[in-house]
Short mmCIF file of C-alpha atoms in Angstrom, two decimals:
data_model
loop_
_atom_site.label_atom_id
_atom_site.label_comp_id
_atom_site.label_asym_id
_atom_site.label_seq_id
_atom_site.Cartn_x
_atom_site.Cartn_y
_atom_site.Cartn_z
CA UNK A 74 20.30 -14.17 11.05
CA UNK A 75 18.58 -11.00 12.51
CA UNK A 76 14.77 -11.14 12.55
CA UNK A 77 13.39 -9.30 9.45
CA UNK A 78 11.89 -5.94 10.25
CA UNK A 79 9.18 -6.74 7.74
CA UNK A 80 7.77 -9.99 6.88
CA UNK A 81 5.54 -11.59 4.32
CA UNK A 82 3.46 -14.81 4.73
CA UNK A 83 0.51 -16.53 3.14
CA UNK A 84 -2.52 -18.32 4.45
CA UNK A 85 -4.34 -19.48 1.62
CA UNK A 86 -5.45 -16.62 -0.91
CA UNK A 87 -4.43 -14.08 1.80
CA UNK A 88 -1.26 -12.42 2.03
CA UNK A 89 0.10 -10.98 5.04
CA UNK A 90 2.74 -8.20 5.36
CA UNK A 91 3.66 -7.46 9.01
CA UNK A 92 5.67 -4.56 10.09
CA UNK A 93 7.86 -5.93 13.26
CA UNK A 94 9.41 -3.12 15.19
CA UNK A 95 6.90 -3.19 17.93
CA UNK A 96 9.26 -1.56 20.61
CA UNK A 97 9.14 1.50 18.36
CA UNK A 98 5.33 1.48 17.66
CA UNK A 99 6.51 0.10 14.14
CA UNK A 100 8.08 3.31 13.19
CA UNK A 101 9.67 3.66 9.87
CA UNK A 102 13.32 4.23 9.22
CA UNK A 103 15.42 3.54 6.18
CA UNK A 104 16.17 -0.28 7.19
CA UNK A 105 12.23 -0.72 7.69
CA UNK A 106 11.30 0.71 4.47
CA UNK A 107 13.95 -1.52 2.79
CA UNK A 108 12.40 -4.73 4.20
CA UNK A 109 9.00 -3.21 3.65
CA UNK A 110 9.76 -3.23 -0.20
CA UNK A 111 11.29 -6.34 -0.14
CA UNK A 112 7.91 -7.87 1.51
CA UNK A 113 5.89 -6.20 -1.00
CA UNK A 114 7.81 -7.73 -3.92
CA UNK A 115 7.24 -11.19 -2.36
CA UNK A 116 3.66 -10.52 -2.08
CA UNK A 117 3.54 -9.30 -5.77
CA UNK A 118 5.18 -12.61 -6.94
CA UNK A 119 3.23 -14.85 -4.36
CA UNK A 120 1.40 -17.50 -6.66
CA UNK A 121 -2.36 -17.79 -5.48
CA UNK A 122 -2.52 -14.60 -3.20
CA UNK A 123 -5.27 -12.70 -4.03
CA UNK A 124 -5.45 -10.08 -1.32
CA UNK A 125 -2.84 -8.71 1.01
CA UNK A 126 -3.24 -7.50 4.39
CA UNK A 127 -0.75 -4.94 6.04
CA UNK A 128 -0.66 -4.93 9.93
CA UNK A 129 1.82 -3.77 12.68
CA UNK A 130 3.11 -6.20 15.34
CA UNK A 131 2.23 -5.12 18.95
CA UNK A 132 0.05 -2.46 20.20
CA UNK A 133 0.82 0.05 17.14
CA UNK A 134 -0.01 -0.07 13.42
CA UNK A 135 2.68 2.54 12.47
CA UNK A 136 3.78 5.48 14.25
CA UNK A 137 4.86 7.09 11.05
CA UNK A 138 8.60 8.08 10.06
CA UNK A 139 11.16 7.69 13.03
CA UNK A 140 12.28 11.04 13.93
CA UNK A 141 15.68 9.84 15.22
CA UNK A 142 16.07 8.43 11.59
CA UNK A 143 15.74 11.58 9.74
CA UNK A 144 16.18 14.33 12.21
CA UNK A 145 19.91 14.68 11.96
CA UNK A 146 19.86 14.34 7.90
CA UNK A 147 21.08 16.97 5.73
CA UNK A 148 18.64 18.95 3.60
CA UNK A 149 19.89 16.81 0.53
CA UNK A 150 19.56 13.43 2.12
CA UNK A 151 16.04 14.44 3.83
CA UNK A 152 15.04 14.99 0.36
CA UNK A 153 16.43 12.13 -1.48
CA UNK A 154 17.10 9.28 0.94
CA UNK A 155 14.01 9.83 3.08
CA UNK A 156 11.31 11.67 1.17
CA UNK A 157 11.85 10.16 -2.39
CA UNK A 158 12.72 6.81 -1.01
CA UNK A 159 9.67 6.72 0.97
CA UNK A 160 7.66 7.73 -1.76
CA UNK A 161 9.07 4.76 -3.98
CA UNK A 162 8.13 2.17 -1.28
CA UNK A 163 4.62 3.82 -0.88
CA UNK A 164 4.14 3.88 -4.51
CA UNK A 165 5.06 0.08 -4.49
CA UNK A 166 2.31 -0.53 -2.08
CA UNK A 167 -0.26 1.57 -3.75
CA UNK A 168 0.45 -0.24 -7.31
CA UNK A 169 0.53 -3.98 -5.86
CA UNK A 170 -1.53 -6.13 -8.23
CA UNK A 171 -3.76 -7.46 -5.52
CA UNK A 172 -6.48 -5.47 -3.41
CA UNK A 173 -4.71 -4.35 -0.06
CA UNK A 174 -6.43 -3.79 3.24
CA UNK A 175 -4.52 -2.06 6.15
CA UNK A 176 -5.30 -3.34 9.47
CA UNK A 177 -5.55 -0.55 11.83
CA UNK A 178 -5.37 -2.02 15.24
CA UNK A 179 -3.34 0.99 16.57
CA UNK A 180 -2.93 4.76 15.88
CA UNK A 181 -2.12 5.69 12.25
CA UNK A 182 -0.75 9.31 12.56
CA UNK A 183 1.66 11.05 10.05
CA UNK A 184 3.57 8.54 7.86
CA UNK A 185 1.62 5.94 9.24
CA UNK A 186 -1.46 7.01 8.12
CA UNK A 187 0.21 7.78 4.83
CA UNK A 188 1.00 3.96 5.01
CA UNK A 189 -2.74 3.27 5.32
CA UNK A 190 -3.78 5.48 2.51
CA UNK A 191 -1.46 3.80 0.12
CA UNK A 192 -3.79 0.61 0.63
CA UNK A 193 -7.24 0.14 -1.18
CA UNK A 194 -9.07 -0.50 2.25
CA UNK A 195 -8.87 0.50 5.74
CA UNK A 196 -10.23 -1.49 8.78
CA UNK A 197 -10.01 0.46 12.01
CA UNK A 198 -10.54 -0.65 15.77
CA UNK A 199 -12.73 1.80 17.67
CA UNK A 200 -9.87 3.07 19.86
CA UNK A 201 -7.55 4.23 16.68
CA UNK A 202 -6.66 7.70 16.09
CA UNK A 203 -5.85 9.29 12.77
CA UNK A 204 -4.07 12.29 11.57
CA UNK A 205 -1.39 14.33 9.97
CA UNK A 206 0.56 16.03 12.89
CA UNK A 207 3.78 17.01 11.10
CA UNK A 208 3.15 20.60 11.01
CA UNK A 209 3.32 20.63 14.89
CA UNK A 210 6.98 19.68 14.65
CA UNK A 211 7.66 22.10 11.71
CA UNK A 212 7.73 19.72 8.85
CA UNK A 213 5.23 18.56 6.31
CA UNK A 214 3.64 15.26 5.25
CA UNK A 215 6.24 13.86 3.10
CA UNK A 216 4.99 10.46 1.70
CA UNK A 217 1.76 11.53 -0.17
CA UNK A 218 -0.12 12.88 2.67
CA UNK A 219 -0.77 16.11 0.67
CA UNK A 220 -1.08 14.25 -2.57
CA UNK A 221 -2.79 10.62 -2.45
CA UNK A 222 -4.67 11.38 0.62
CA UNK A 223 -6.10 14.64 -1.11
CA UNK A 224 -7.29 12.24 -3.99
CA UNK A 225 -8.94 9.65 -1.92
CA UNK A 226 -10.52 11.74 0.67
CA UNK A 227 -10.69 15.22 -0.35
CA UNK A 228 -8.87 18.39 0.15
CA UNK A 229 -11.04 19.88 3.15
CA UNK A 230 -10.58 16.90 5.19
CA UNK A 231 -6.75 16.59 4.72
CA UNK A 232 -6.54 20.48 5.51
CA UNK A 233 -8.52 19.70 8.73
CA UNK A 234 -5.47 17.19 9.64
CA UNK A 235 -2.73 18.67 8.09
CA UNK A 236 -3.56 22.45 8.78
CA UNK A 237 -5.94 22.53 11.59
CA UNK A 238 -4.24 19.70 13.54
CA UNK A 239 -7.48 17.76 14.07
CA UNK A 240 -7.03 14.10 15.01
CA UNK A 241 -9.92 11.80 14.24
CA UNK A 242 -11.05 8.69 16.18
CA UNK A 243 -12.16 5.92 14.05
CA UNK A 244 -15.74 6.67 14.14
CA UNK A 245 -15.40 10.12 12.83
CA UNK A 246 -12.71 8.80 10.03
CA UNK A 247 -15.53 6.42 8.89
CA UNK A 248 -18.00 9.19 8.55
CA UNK A 249 -15.32 11.10 6.37
CA UNK A 250 -14.42 7.80 4.60
CA UNK A 251 -10.87 7.74 5.81
CA UNK A 252 -11.39 4.31 6.86
CA UNK A 253 -13.94 1.82 5.40
CA UNK A 254 -14.98 -0.22 8.39
CA UNK A 255 -14.72 0.00 12.06
CA UNK A 256 -14.59 -2.87 14.69
CA UNK A 257 -14.26 -3.17 18.40
CA UNK A 258 -10.87 -3.40 19.84
CA UNK A 259 -9.03 -6.76 18.96
CA UNK A 260 -11.32 -7.46 15.78
CA UNK A 261 -9.62 -5.58 12.85
CA UNK A 262 -7.36 -8.47 11.88
CA UNK A 263 -10.22 -11.18 11.79
CA UNK A 264 -12.38 -8.32 10.01
CA UNK A 265 -9.97 -7.57 7.38
CA UNK A 266 -9.05 -11.42 6.91
CA UNK A 267 -12.59 -12.19 6.38
CA UNK A 268 -12.79 -9.32 3.78
CA UNK A 269 -9.84 -10.36 2.01
CA UNK A 270 -11.22 -13.86 1.85
CA UNK A 271 -14.51 -12.35 -0.11
CA UNK A 272 -12.33 -10.62 -2.38
CA UNK A 273 -10.23 -13.64 -3.14
CA UNK A 274 -13.57 -15.01 -4.21
CA UNK A 275 -13.80 -12.81 -7.22
CA UNK A 276 -12.14 -13.13 -10.54
CA UNK A 277 -8.51 -12.67 -10.16
CA UNK A 278 -7.75 -11.39 -13.52
CA UNK A 279 -10.91 -9.09 -13.50
CA UNK A 280 -10.35 -7.81 -9.99
CA UNK A 281 -6.67 -6.95 -10.86
CA UNK A 282 -7.77 -5.23 -13.99
CA UNK A 283 -10.62 -3.20 -12.31
CA UNK A 284 -7.81 -2.03 -9.76
CA UNK A 285 -5.62 -0.70 -12.56
CA UNK A 286 -8.57 1.09 -14.14
CA UNK A 287 -9.63 2.75 -10.89
CA UNK A 288 -6.09 3.82 -10.55
CA UNK A 289 -6.15 5.56 -13.68
CA UNK A 290 -9.20 7.27 -13.07
CA UNK A 291 -7.85 8.37 -9.82
CA UNK A 292 -4.49 9.63 -11.15
CA UNK A 293 -2.76 6.89 -9.22
CA UNK A 294 -1.34 5.63 -12.42
CA UNK A 295 -1.59 6.14 -16.07
CA UNK A 296 0.97 5.02 -18.61
CA UNK A 297 2.25 1.92 -16.43
CA UNK A 298 -1.46 0.98 -16.14
CA UNK A 299 -2.31 1.64 -19.60
CA UNK A 300 0.70 -0.60 -21.12
CA UNK A 301 0.04 -3.38 -18.49
CA UNK A 302 -3.71 -3.61 -19.53
CA UNK A 303 -2.95 -3.52 -23.32
CA UNK A 304 0.01 -5.82 -22.95
CA UNK A 305 -2.11 -8.42 -20.95
CA UNK A 306 -4.69 -8.41 -23.44
CA UNK A 307 -1.96 -9.08 -26.38
CA UNK A 308 -0.60 -11.69 -24.46
CA UNK A 309 -3.69 -13.80 -24.60
CA UNK A 310 -3.95 -13.39 -28.43
CA UNK A 311 -2.93 -15.60 -31.29
CA UNK A 312 -0.98 -13.07 -32.82
CA UNK A 313 1.63 -12.88 -30.03
CA UNK A 314 2.19 -16.68 -30.28
CA UNK A 315 2.57 -16.23 -33.93
CA UNK A 316 5.01 -13.73 -33.73
CA UNK A 317 7.33 -15.14 -31.26
CA UNK A 318 7.19 -18.52 -32.84
CA UNK A 319 8.34 -16.70 -36.16
CA UNK A 320 11.09 -15.00 -34.37
CA UNK A 321 12.47 -18.25 -32.99
CA UNK A 322 12.30 -19.96 -36.63
CA UNK A 323 13.88 -16.79 -38.20
CA UNK A 324 10.82 -16.49 -40.49
CA UNK A 325 8.15 -13.88 -41.26
CA UNK A 326 5.23 -13.94 -38.87
CA UNK A 327 1.44 -14.66 -40.44
CA UNK A 328 -1.02 -12.86 -38.17
CA UNK A 329 -4.45 -14.16 -37.93
CA UNK A 330 -5.82 -11.63 -35.57
CA UNK A 331 -7.33 -14.33 -33.33
#
């Protein structure tokens, strides 16, 4: 079996999703996106995992979308197979139940920055560069660089990158709140893991609920988050048990509002 392009593993309460295409600086193509989606599904279902780190193998975090993968696509395929599918995978990351931390040990440009933005937190090494250079080759950010990034960092910061072509070093990105912590080269993973372990010490259900509520306030989620929170509350009540038991016994339920 060929080695997986994206893997999930756990170390205690910490889940680790690793992009494994170092020869391409972990650039994303369709097989990589599929593998990432599968790894995120594993992370979601991993019992006891309370924080998830996203990192890239080798010298890069993620070089963004592989131009060779989309450059020859028809307009229709580019829209559906590339942009819409990429959005689905990035939304999957943004809506993971556990808090997520992007480990930026290498540059995060274009789709790579969009991937990092889909995480809750970002830890960057001092040498790392961040930006949205897409317009320099005649395309636009397609995986939420003009949407989620604007919600999280503000329109003017995104304008500077997407329209003005500015590329920020980690220290400048920290001042603009694009990243949350900056560490010396070689320390991002250790810093992110230590942070994840601190998060894992907190109440897991409260943490997941808080993440959902923040997502609603931010516009990341609305209908699904509202129904998830309400359903989770109902699942803890005696009314649910009474209703299920009555259904199995083919009787009318007696609800106690307990």
